[in-house]
PDB file of C-alpha atoms and ligand atoms in Angstrom:
ATOM      1  CA  UNK P   1     -15.644 -20.812 140.332  1.00  0.00           C
ATOM      2  CA  UNK P   2     -17.802 -19.687 143.248  1.00  0.00           C
ATOM      3  CA  UNK P   3     -21.577 -19.742 143.161  1.00  0.00           C
ATOM      4  CA  UNK P   4     -21.537 -15.984 143.603  1.00  0.00           C
ATOM      5  CA  UNK P   5     -19.244 -15.258 140.700  1.00  0.00           C
ATOM      6  CA  UNK P   6     -21.318 -17.370 138.366  1.00  0.00           C
ATOM      7  CA  UNK P   7     -24.444 -15.631 139.568  1.00  0.00           C
ATOM      8  CA  UNK P   8     -23.025 -12.207 138.827  1.00  0.00           C
ATOM      9  CA  UNK P   9     -22.019 -13.115 135.305  1.00  0.00           C
ATOM     10  CA  UNK P  10     -25.072 -14.620 133.709  1.00  0.00           C
ATOM     11  CA  UNK P  11     -24.453 -15.886 130.221  1.00  0.00           C
ATOM     12  CA  UNK P  12     -27.010 -15.044 127.558  1.00  0.00           C
ATOM     13  CA  UNK P  13     -30.150 -15.600 129.558  1.00  0.00           C
ATOM     14  CA  UNK P  14     -32.266 -18.595 128.666  1.00  0.00           C
ATOM     15  CA  UNK P  15     -36.045 -18.486 128.779  1.00  0.00           C
ATOM     16  CA  UNK P  16     -38.107 -21.168 130.479  1.00  0.00           C
ATOM     17  CA  UNK P  17     -41.813 -21.398 129.709  1.00  0.00           C
ATOM     18  CA  UNK P  18     -43.659 -22.655 132.800  1.00  0.00           C
ATOM     19  CA  UNK P  19     -47.017 -24.164 131.870  1.00  0.00           C
ATOM     20  CA  UNK P  20     -48.995 -24.592 135.083  1.00  0.00           C
ATOM     21  CA  UNK P  21     -52.561 -23.733 136.071  1.00  0.00           C
ATOM     22  CA  UNK P  22     -51.857 -23.763 139.805  1.00  0.00           C
ATOM     23  CA  UNK P  23     -50.585 -20.271 140.461  1.00  0.00           C
ATOM     24  CA  UNK P  24     -48.670 -21.143 143.644  1.00  0.00           C
ATOM     25  CA  UNK P  25     -46.772 -23.947 141.919  1.00  0.00           C
ATOM     26  CA  UNK P  26     -46.006 -21.760 138.916  1.00  0.00           C
ATOM     27  CA  UNK P  27     -44.696 -19.037 141.223  1.00  0.00           C
ATOM     28  CA  UNK P  28     -42.576 -21.501 143.160  1.00  0.00           C
ATOM     29  CA  UNK P  29     -40.855 -22.782 140.013  1.00  0.00           C
ATOM     30  CA  UNK P  30     -40.486 -19.237 138.783  1.00  0.00           C
ATOM     31  CA  UNK P  31     -38.780 -18.085 141.986  1.00  0.00           C
ATOM     32  CA  UNK P  32     -36.200 -20.876 141.903  1.00  0.00           C
ATOM     33  CA  UNK P  33     -35.544 -20.670 138.171  1.00  0.00           C
ATOM     34  CA  UNK P  34     -35.123 -16.880 138.332  1.00  0.00           C
ATOM     35  CA  UNK P  35     -32.671 -17.277 141.215  1.00  0.00           C
ATOM     36  CA  UNK P  36     -30.719 -19.717 139.036  1.00  0.00           C
ATOM     37  CA  UNK P  37     -30.439 -17.048 136.343  1.00  0.00           C
ATOM     38  CA  UNK P  38     -33.214 -18.039 133.962  1.00  0.00           C
ATOM     39  CA  UNK P  39     -35.808 -15.760 132.452  1.00  0.00           C
ATOM     40  CA  UNK P  40     -39.261 -17.236 133.039  1.00  0.00           C
ATOM     41  CA  UNK P  41     -42.666 -16.834 131.449  1.00  0.00           C
ATOM     42  CA  UNK P  42     -45.866 -18.494 132.653  1.00  0.00           C
ATOM     43  CA  UNK P  43     -48.798 -19.924 130.715  1.00  0.00           C
ATOM     44  CA  UNK P  44     -51.803 -21.012 132.772  1.00  0.00           C
ATOM     45  CA  UNK P  45     -53.568 -23.129 130.183  1.00  0.00           C
ATOM     46  CA  UNK P  46     -52.721 -25.268 127.187  1.00  0.00           C
ATOM     47  CA  UNK P  47     -53.819 -22.845 124.502  1.00  0.00           C
ATOM     48  CA  UNK P  48     -51.766 -20.054 126.018  1.00  0.00           C
ATOM     49  CA  UNK P  49     -48.777 -22.406 126.229  1.00  0.00           C
ATOM     50  CA  UNK P  50     -48.831 -23.010 122.481  1.00  0.00           C
ATOM     51  CA  UNK P  51     -49.254 -19.310 121.789  1.00  0.00           C
ATOM     52  CA  UNK P  52     -46.333 -18.342 124.064  1.00  0.00           C
ATOM     53  CA  UNK P  53     -44.146 -21.042 122.583  1.00  0.00           C
ATOM     54  CA  UNK P  54     -44.840 -19.739 119.098  1.00  0.00           C
ATOM     55  CA  UNK P  55     -44.311 -16.096 119.932  1.00  0.00           C
ATOM     56  CA  UNK P  56     -41.531 -16.164 122.515  1.00  0.00           C
ATOM     57  CA  UNK P  57     -39.371 -19.136 121.506  1.00  0.00           C
ATOM     58  CA  UNK P  58     -38.483 -20.382 124.999  1.00  0.00           C
ATOM     59  CA  UNK P  59     -35.361 -22.533 125.386  1.00  0.00           C
ATOM     60  CA  UNK P  60     -37.236 -25.111 127.434  1.00  0.00           C
ATOM     61  CA  UNK P  61     -40.798 -25.853 128.524  1.00  0.00           C
ATOM     62  CA  UNK P  62     -41.904 -27.137 131.922  1.00  0.00           C
ATOM     63  CA  UNK P  63     -45.226 -28.699 131.066  1.00  0.00           C
ATOM     64  CA  UNK P  64     -47.956 -29.702 133.510  1.00  0.00           C
ATOM     65  CA  UNK P  65     -50.183 -32.510 132.181  1.00  0.00           C
ATOM     66  CA  UNK P  66     -53.574 -31.588 133.651  1.00  0.00           C
ATOM     67  CA  UNK P  67     -54.410 -28.181 132.263  1.00  0.00           C
ATOM     68  CA  UNK P  68     -57.526 -26.230 131.311  1.00  0.00           C
ATOM     69  CA  UNK P  69     -58.498 -25.952 127.624  1.00  0.00           C
ATOM     70  CA  UNK P  70     -55.867 -28.276 126.201  1.00  0.00           C
ATOM     71  CA  UNK P  71     -54.018 -30.833 128.270  1.00  0.00           C
ATOM     72  CA  UNK P  72     -50.261 -31.193 128.394  1.00  0.00           C
ATOM     73  CA  UNK P  73     -50.205 -34.167 126.036  1.00  0.00           C
ATOM     74  CA  UNK P  74     -51.970 -32.192 123.320  1.00  0.00           C
ATOM     75  CA  UNK P  75     -49.710 -29.213 123.923  1.00  0.00           C
ATOM     76  CA  UNK P  76     -46.657 -31.405 123.490  1.00  0.00           C
ATOM     77  CA  UNK P  77     -48.023 -33.002 120.318  1.00  0.00           C
ATOM     78  CA  UNK P  78     -48.809 -29.596 118.873  1.00  0.00           C
ATOM     79  CA  UNK P  79     -45.383 -28.222 119.732  1.00  0.00           C
ATOM     80  CA  UNK P  80     -43.600 -31.254 118.300  1.00  0.00           C
ATOM     81  CA  UNK P  81     -45.208 -30.555 114.936  1.00  0.00           C
ATOM     82  CA  UNK P  82     -42.773 -27.773 114.288  1.00  0.00           C
ATOM     83  CA  UNK P  83     -40.218 -27.667 117.047  1.00  0.00           C
ATOM     84  CA  UNK P  84     -37.757 -29.722 119.047  1.00  0.00           C
ATOM     85  CA  UNK P  85     -37.694 -27.358 122.031  1.00  0.00           C
ATOM     86  CA  UNK P  86     -36.809 -29.477 125.074  1.00  0.00           C
ATOM     87  CA  UNK P  87     -39.851 -30.307 127.211  1.00  0.00           C
ATOM     88  CA  UNK P  88     -39.968 -31.545 130.794  1.00  0.00           C
ATOM     89  CA  UNK P  89     -43.353 -32.931 131.763  1.00  0.00           C
ATOM     90  CA  UNK P  90     -44.567 -32.266 135.286  1.00  0.00           C
ATOM     91  CA  UNK P  91     -47.438 -34.340 136.509  1.00  0.00           C
ATOM     92  CA  UNK P  92     -49.126 -35.789 139.556  1.00  0.00           C
ATOM     93  CA  UNK P  93     -49.250 -39.158 137.853  1.00  0.00           C
ATOM     94  CA  UNK P  94     -46.377 -41.254 139.042  1.00  0.00           C
ATOM     95  CA  UNK P  95     -46.837 -44.845 137.990  1.00  0.00           C
ATOM     96  CA  UNK P  96     -44.129 -46.379 135.855  1.00  0.00           C
ATOM     97  CA  UNK P  97     -46.592 -46.623 132.982  1.00  0.00           C
ATOM     98  CA  UNK P  98     -47.363 -42.916 133.056  1.00  0.00           C
ATOM     99  CA  UNK P  99     -43.691 -42.106 133.212  1.00  0.00           C
ATOM    100  CA  UNK P 100     -43.020 -44.075 130.073  1.00  0.00           C
ATOM    101  CA  UNK P 101     -46.058 -42.528 128.387  1.00  0.00           C
ATOM    102  CA  UNK P 102     -44.739 -39.067 129.155  1.00  0.00           C
ATOM    103  CA  UNK P 103     -41.423 -39.878 127.548  1.00  0.00           C
ATOM    104  CA  UNK P 104     -43.259 -41.647 124.724  1.00  0.00           C
ATOM    105  CA  UNK P 105     -44.865 -38.377 123.727  1.00  0.00           C
ATOM    106  CA  UNK P 106     -41.472 -36.969 122.909  1.00  0.00           C
ATOM    107  CA  UNK P 107     -40.750 -35.264 126.232  1.00  0.00           C
ATOM    108  CA  UNK P 108     -37.118 -34.979 127.287  1.00  0.00           C
ATOM    109  CA  UNK P 109     -37.692 -35.654 130.957  1.00  0.00           C
ATOM    110  CA  UNK P 110     -40.453 -36.234 133.460  1.00  0.00           C
ATOM    111  CA  UNK P 111     -40.941 -34.937 137.005  1.00  0.00           C
ATOM    112  CA  UNK P 112     -43.713 -36.070 139.331  1.00  0.00           C
ATOM    113  CA  UNK P 113     -45.616 -33.928 141.814  1.00  0.00           C
ATOM    114  CA  UNK P 114     -44.981 -33.115 144.565  1.00  0.00           C
ATOM    115  CA  UNK P 115     -41.573 -31.953 143.383  1.00  0.00           C
ATOM    116  CA  UNK P 116     -38.725 -30.111 144.965  1.00  0.00           C
ATOM    117  CA  UNK P 117     -38.093 -26.815 143.178  1.00  0.00           C
ATOM    118  CA  UNK P 118     -34.348 -27.468 143.473  1.00  0.00           C
ATOM    119  CA  UNK P 119     -34.827 -30.677 141.552  1.00  0.00           C
ATOM    120  CA  UNK P 120     -36.711 -28.784 138.856  1.00  0.00           C
ATOM    121  CA  UNK P 121     -33.768 -26.402 138.488  1.00  0.00           C
ATOM    122  CA  UNK P 122     -31.257 -29.225 138.250  1.00  0.00           C
ATOM    123  CA  UNK P 123     -33.349 -31.150 135.702  1.00  0.00           C
ATOM    124  CA  UNK P 124     -33.801 -27.993 133.637  1.00  0.00           C
ATOM    125  CA  UNK P 125     -30.038 -27.455 133.620  1.00  0.00           C
ATOM    126  CA  UNK P 126     -29.317 -31.043 132.718  1.00  0.00           C
ATOM    127  CA  UNK P 127     -31.865 -31.211 129.886  1.00  0.00           C
ATOM    128  CA  UNK P 128     -30.584 -27.911 128.484  1.00  0.00           C
ATOM    129  CA  UNK P 129     -26.985 -29.114 128.703  1.00  0.00           C
ATOM    130  CA  UNK P 130     -27.913 -32.313 126.880  1.00  0.00           C
ATOM    131  CA  UNK P 131     -29.786 -30.418 124.186  1.00  0.00           C
ATOM    132  CA  UNK P 132     -26.887 -27.997 123.672  1.00  0.00           C
ATOM    133  CA  UNK P 133     -24.387 -30.844 123.539  1.00  0.00           C
ATOM    134  CA  UNK P 134     -26.440 -32.440 120.804  1.00  0.00           C
ATOM    135  CA  UNK P 135     -26.893 -29.185 118.901  1.00  0.00           C
ATOM    136  CA  UNK P 136     -23.166 -28.447 118.977  1.00  0.00           C
ATOM    137  CA  UNK P 137     -22.214 -32.020 118.028  1.00  0.00           C
ATOM    138  CA  UNK P 138     -24.428 -31.665 114.987  1.00  0.00           C
ATOM    139  CA  UNK P 139     -22.383 -28.639 113.963  1.00  0.00           C
ATOM    140  CA  UNK P 140     -19.026 -30.412 114.241  1.00  0.00           C
ATOM    141  CA  UNK P 141     -17.075 -31.512 111.188  1.00  0.00           C
ATOM    142  CA  UNK P 142     -16.794 -35.079 112.357  1.00  0.00           C
ATOM    143  CA  UNK P 143     -17.665 -37.415 115.197  1.00  0.00           C
ATOM    144  CA  UNK P 144     -15.379 -40.393 115.699  1.00  0.00           C
ATOM    145  CA  UNK P 145     -16.292 -43.639 117.380  1.00  0.00           C
ATOM    146  CA  UNK P 146     -13.545 -46.177 116.753  1.00  0.00           C
ATOM    147  CA  UNK P 147     -13.882 -47.350 113.144  1.00  0.00           C
ATOM    148  CA  UNK P 148     -17.032 -45.251 112.601  1.00  0.00           C
ATOM    149  CA  UNK P 149     -16.680 -41.620 111.543  1.00  0.00           C
ATOM    150  CA  UNK P 150     -19.770 -39.471 111.114  1.00  0.00           C
ATOM    151  CA  UNK P 151     -19.599 -36.224 109.116  1.00  0.00           C
ATOM    152  CA  UNK P 152     -22.734 -34.311 110.208  1.00  0.00           C
ATOM    153  CA  UNK P 153     -22.472 -31.474 107.679  1.00  0.00           C
ATOM    154  CA  UNK P 154     -21.771 -33.747 104.747  1.00  0.00           C
ATOM    155  CA  UNK P 155     -24.426 -36.255 105.822  1.00  0.00           C
ATOM    156  CA  UNK P 156     -21.821 -38.943 105.351  1.00  0.00           C
ATOM    157  CA  UNK P 157     -20.567 -41.906 107.372  1.00  0.00           C
ATOM    158  CA  UNK P 158     -17.381 -43.904 107.036  1.00  0.00           C
ATOM    159  CA  UNK P 159     -16.551 -47.240 108.530  1.00  0.00           C
ATOM    160  CA  UNK P 160     -12.943 -48.428 108.388  1.00  0.00           C
ATOM    161  CA  UNK P 161     -12.252 -45.661 105.887  1.00  0.00           C
ATOM    162  CA  UNK P 162     -15.022 -46.656 103.488  1.00  0.00           C
ATOM    163  CA  UNK P 163     -18.183 -44.656 102.894  1.00  0.00           C
ATOM    164  CA  UNK P 164     -21.283 -46.400 104.192  1.00  0.00           C
ATOM    165  CA  UNK P 165     -24.344 -45.823 102.017  1.00  0.00           C
ATOM    166  CA  UNK P 166     -27.176 -44.719 104.296  1.00  0.00           C
ATOM    167  CA  UNK P 167     -30.625 -43.435 103.463  1.00  0.00           C
ATOM    168  CA  UNK P 168     -31.490 -39.945 104.725  1.00  0.00           C
ATOM    169  CA  UNK P 169     -33.570 -41.378 107.586  1.00  0.00           C
ATOM    170  CA  UNK P 170     -30.905 -43.897 108.557  1.00  0.00           C
ATOM    171  CA  UNK P 171     -28.372 -41.095 108.671  1.00  0.00           C
ATOM    172  CA  UNK P 172     -30.591 -38.869 110.834  1.00  0.00           C
ATOM    173  CA  UNK P 173     -31.305 -41.785 113.139  1.00  0.00           C
ATOM    174  CA  UNK P 174     -27.589 -42.497 113.557  1.00  0.00           C
ATOM    175  CA  UNK P 175     -26.816 -38.805 114.035  1.00  0.00           C
ATOM    176  CA  UNK P 176     -29.579 -38.332 116.616  1.00  0.00           C
ATOM    177  CA  UNK P 177     -28.356 -41.320 118.619  1.00  0.00           C
ATOM    178  CA  UNK P 178     -24.641 -40.624 118.306  1.00  0.00           C
ATOM    179  CA  UNK P 179     -24.891 -36.965 119.304  1.00  0.00           C
ATOM    180  CA  UNK P 180     -26.279 -38.146 122.652  1.00  0.00           C
ATOM    181  CA  UNK P 181     -23.890 -41.032 123.185  1.00  0.00           C
ATOM    182  CA  UNK P 182     -24.742 -43.546 125.891  1.00  0.00           C
ATOM    183  CA  UNK P 183     -28.132 -41.992 126.555  1.00  0.00           C
ATOM    184  CA  UNK P 184     -31.291 -43.973 126.049  1.00  0.00           C
ATOM    185  CA  UNK P 185     -33.748 -42.450 123.597  1.00  0.00           C
ATOM    186  CA  UNK P 186     -37.281 -43.790 123.419  1.00  0.00           C
ATOM    187  CA  UNK P 187     -38.707 -44.935 120.097  1.00  0.00           C
ATOM    188  CA  UNK P 188     -41.134 -42.034 120.220  1.00  0.00           C
ATOM    189  CA  UNK P 189     -38.406 -39.501 120.881  1.00  0.00           C
ATOM    190  CA  UNK P 190     -36.535 -40.877 117.882  1.00  0.00           C
ATOM    191  CA  UNK P 191     -39.717 -40.808 115.803  1.00  0.00           C
ATOM    192  CA  UNK P 192     -40.468 -37.221 116.655  1.00  0.00           C
ATOM    193  CA  UNK P 193     -36.838 -36.131 116.110  1.00  0.00           C
ATOM    194  CA  UNK P 194     -36.165 -38.044 112.902  1.00  0.00           C
ATOM    195  CA  UNK P 195     -39.548 -38.415 111.215  1.00  0.00           C
ATOM    196  CA  UNK P 196     -41.641 -35.662 112.761  1.00  0.00           C
ATOM    197  CA  UNK P 197     -44.893 -35.849 114.601  1.00  0.00           C
ATOM    198  CA  UNK P 198     -47.033 -37.426 111.887  1.00  0.00           C
ATOM    199  CA  UNK P 199     -45.400 -40.775 112.479  1.00  0.00           C
ATOM    200  CA  UNK P 200     -46.107 -40.769 116.217  1.00  0.00           C
ATOM    201  CA  UNK P 201     -47.879 -43.973 117.031  1.00  0.00           C
ATOM    202  CA  UNK P 202     -46.033 -46.167 114.573  1.00  0.00           C
ATOM    203  CA  UNK P 203     -42.883 -46.724 116.549  1.00  0.00           C
ATOM    204  CA  UNK P 204     -42.078 -49.922 114.652  1.00  0.00           C
ATOM    205  CA  UNK P 205     -40.800 -47.613 111.924  1.00  0.00           C
ATOM    206  CA  UNK P 206     -37.864 -46.970 114.254  1.00  0.00           C
ATOM    207  CA  UNK P 207     -37.184 -50.684 114.775  1.00  0.00           C
ATOM    208  CA  UNK P 208     -37.182 -51.319 111.046  1.00  0.00           C
ATOM    209  CA  UNK P 209     -34.673 -48.543 110.381  1.00  0.00           C
ATOM    210  CA  UNK P 210     -32.523 -49.565 113.352  1.00  0.00           C
ATOM    211  CA  UNK P 211     -32.396 -53.018 111.754  1.00  0.00           C
ATOM    212  CA  UNK P 212     -31.169 -51.749 108.391  1.00  0.00           C
ATOM    213  CA  UNK P 213     -28.767 -49.311 110.055  1.00  0.00           C
ATOM    214  CA  UNK P 214     -27.217 -52.115 112.105  1.00  0.00           C
ATOM    215  CA  UNK P 215     -26.671 -54.173 108.979  1.00  0.00           C
ATOM    216  CA  UNK P 216     -24.665 -51.313 107.516  1.00  0.00           C
ATOM    217  CA  UNK P 217     -22.820 -50.154 110.637  1.00  0.00           C
ATOM    218  CA  UNK P 218     -22.286 -53.175 112.849  1.00  0.00           C
ATOM    219  CA  UNK P 219     -19.800 -55.988 112.224  1.00  0.00           C
ATOM    220  CA  UNK P 220     -22.432 -58.398 113.485  1.00  0.00           C
ATOM    221  CA  UNK P 221     -25.945 -56.877 113.405  1.00  0.00           C
ATOM    222  CA  UNK P 222     -27.237 -59.637 115.684  1.00  0.00           C
ATOM    223  CA  UNK P 223     -24.758 -58.577 118.369  1.00  0.00           C
ATOM    224  CA  UNK P 224     -24.563 -54.817 117.965  1.00  0.00           C
ATOM    225  CA  UNK P 225     -21.714 -52.974 119.640  1.00  0.00           C
ATOM    226  CA  UNK P 226     -22.786 -49.432 118.844  1.00  0.00           C
ATOM    227  CA  UNK P 227     -26.544 -49.282 118.354  1.00  0.00           C
ATOM    228  CA  UNK P 228     -27.917 -51.031 121.393  1.00  0.00           C
ATOM    229  CA  UNK P 229     -31.457 -51.904 122.350  1.00  0.00           C
ATOM    230  CA  UNK P 230     -32.692 -50.706 125.722  1.00  0.00           C
ATOM    231  CA  UNK P 231     -35.402 -53.133 126.634  1.00  0.00           C
ATOM    232  CA  UNK P 232     -38.961 -51.717 126.597  1.00  0.00           C
ATOM    233  CA  UNK P 233     -37.752 -48.169 126.013  1.00  0.00           C
ATOM    234  CA  UNK P 234     -35.733 -47.665 122.885  1.00  0.00           C
ATOM    235  CA  UNK P 235     -32.124 -47.436 121.804  1.00  0.00           C
ATOM    236  CA  UNK P 236     -28.801 -45.921 122.722  1.00  0.00           C
ATOM    237  CA  UNK P 237     -25.531 -45.346 120.909  1.00  0.00           C
ATOM    238  CA  UNK P 238     -22.664 -46.923 122.828  1.00  0.00           C
ATOM    239  CA  UNK P 239     -19.661 -44.712 122.141  1.00  0.00           C
ATOM    240  CA  UNK P 240     -17.249 -47.371 123.427  1.00  0.00           C
ATOM    241  CA  UNK P 241     -18.417 -50.014 120.943  1.00  0.00           C
ATOM    242  CA  UNK P 242     -18.168 -52.648 123.660  1.00  0.00           C
ATOM    243  CA  UNK P 243     -19.787 -56.015 123.338  1.00  0.00           C
ATOM    244  CA  UNK P 244     -23.075 -56.460 125.126  1.00  0.00           C
ATOM    245  CA  UNK P 245     -22.690 -58.464 128.314  1.00  0.00           C
ATOM    246  CA  UNK P 246     -26.087 -60.096 128.168  1.00  0.00           C
ATOM    247  CA  UNK P 247     -27.812 -61.246 125.060  1.00  0.00           C
ATOM    248  CA  UNK P 248     -29.908 -58.519 123.545  1.00  0.00           C
ATOM    249  CA  UNK P 249     -33.453 -59.898 123.251  1.00  0.00           C
ATOM    250  CA  UNK P 250     -34.454 -57.555 120.435  1.00  0.00           C
ATOM    251  CA  UNK P 251     -31.432 -57.929 118.217  1.00  0.00           C
ATOM    252  CA  UNK P 252     -32.195 -61.378 116.874  1.00  0.00           C
ATOM    253  CA  UNK P 253     -33.807 -60.182 113.674  1.00  0.00           C
TER     254      UNK P 253
HETATM  255 CA1   CA F 301     -52.590 -28.805 136.622  1.00  0.00          CA
END
């Protein structure tokens, strides 16, 4: 399908909330996102961002970190109290540590300044696609991964035809991971998605539940084929169920 045809037939328009105190940057993102078919709204400080999120229910938030009134971290924490709206953090900080911290707060992606507006558009599209994939997987009757079958609506899991008894949190953890197969999710993302914001900061909760989940799901919990550790970041669900090539340093317990 040509670029032009797609442009002329916009699907139900999605709204992007741009949170940015530098007017020129906000306008730049707005121009490119509008050209790509998105509806855009702009908040120029943290307090306004929270207000616009509450009132206008954007599909995604582009969130600058350094903001007047309330900084981007606090905005994200506040939003995560009641919502899983995808958030892309935009910040001038660019060290590896800051990148991880951004994702640790429960952001879905992270872009550093200076950025190319085209890159912003492509990241927005990819995060939205990922979010929609997950949302629609959660609505499916069943998700099959070899011997493991997950029934999202029934909150039930089978392995080799037998029901696996999971706690509610273990089930949500498995569902969250398996609806984004092969994508790494940070401990904090998992915490905010499965437990909610109040647990942020105690990411070992995730490790403990991953441990019990592996005992129930994996043939050999010490060498997991499905729920894999991604060193220093978090976990991913391997839809192929392949053996790990290198020894997983975190799976020993
Ligand atoms: Ca700023």
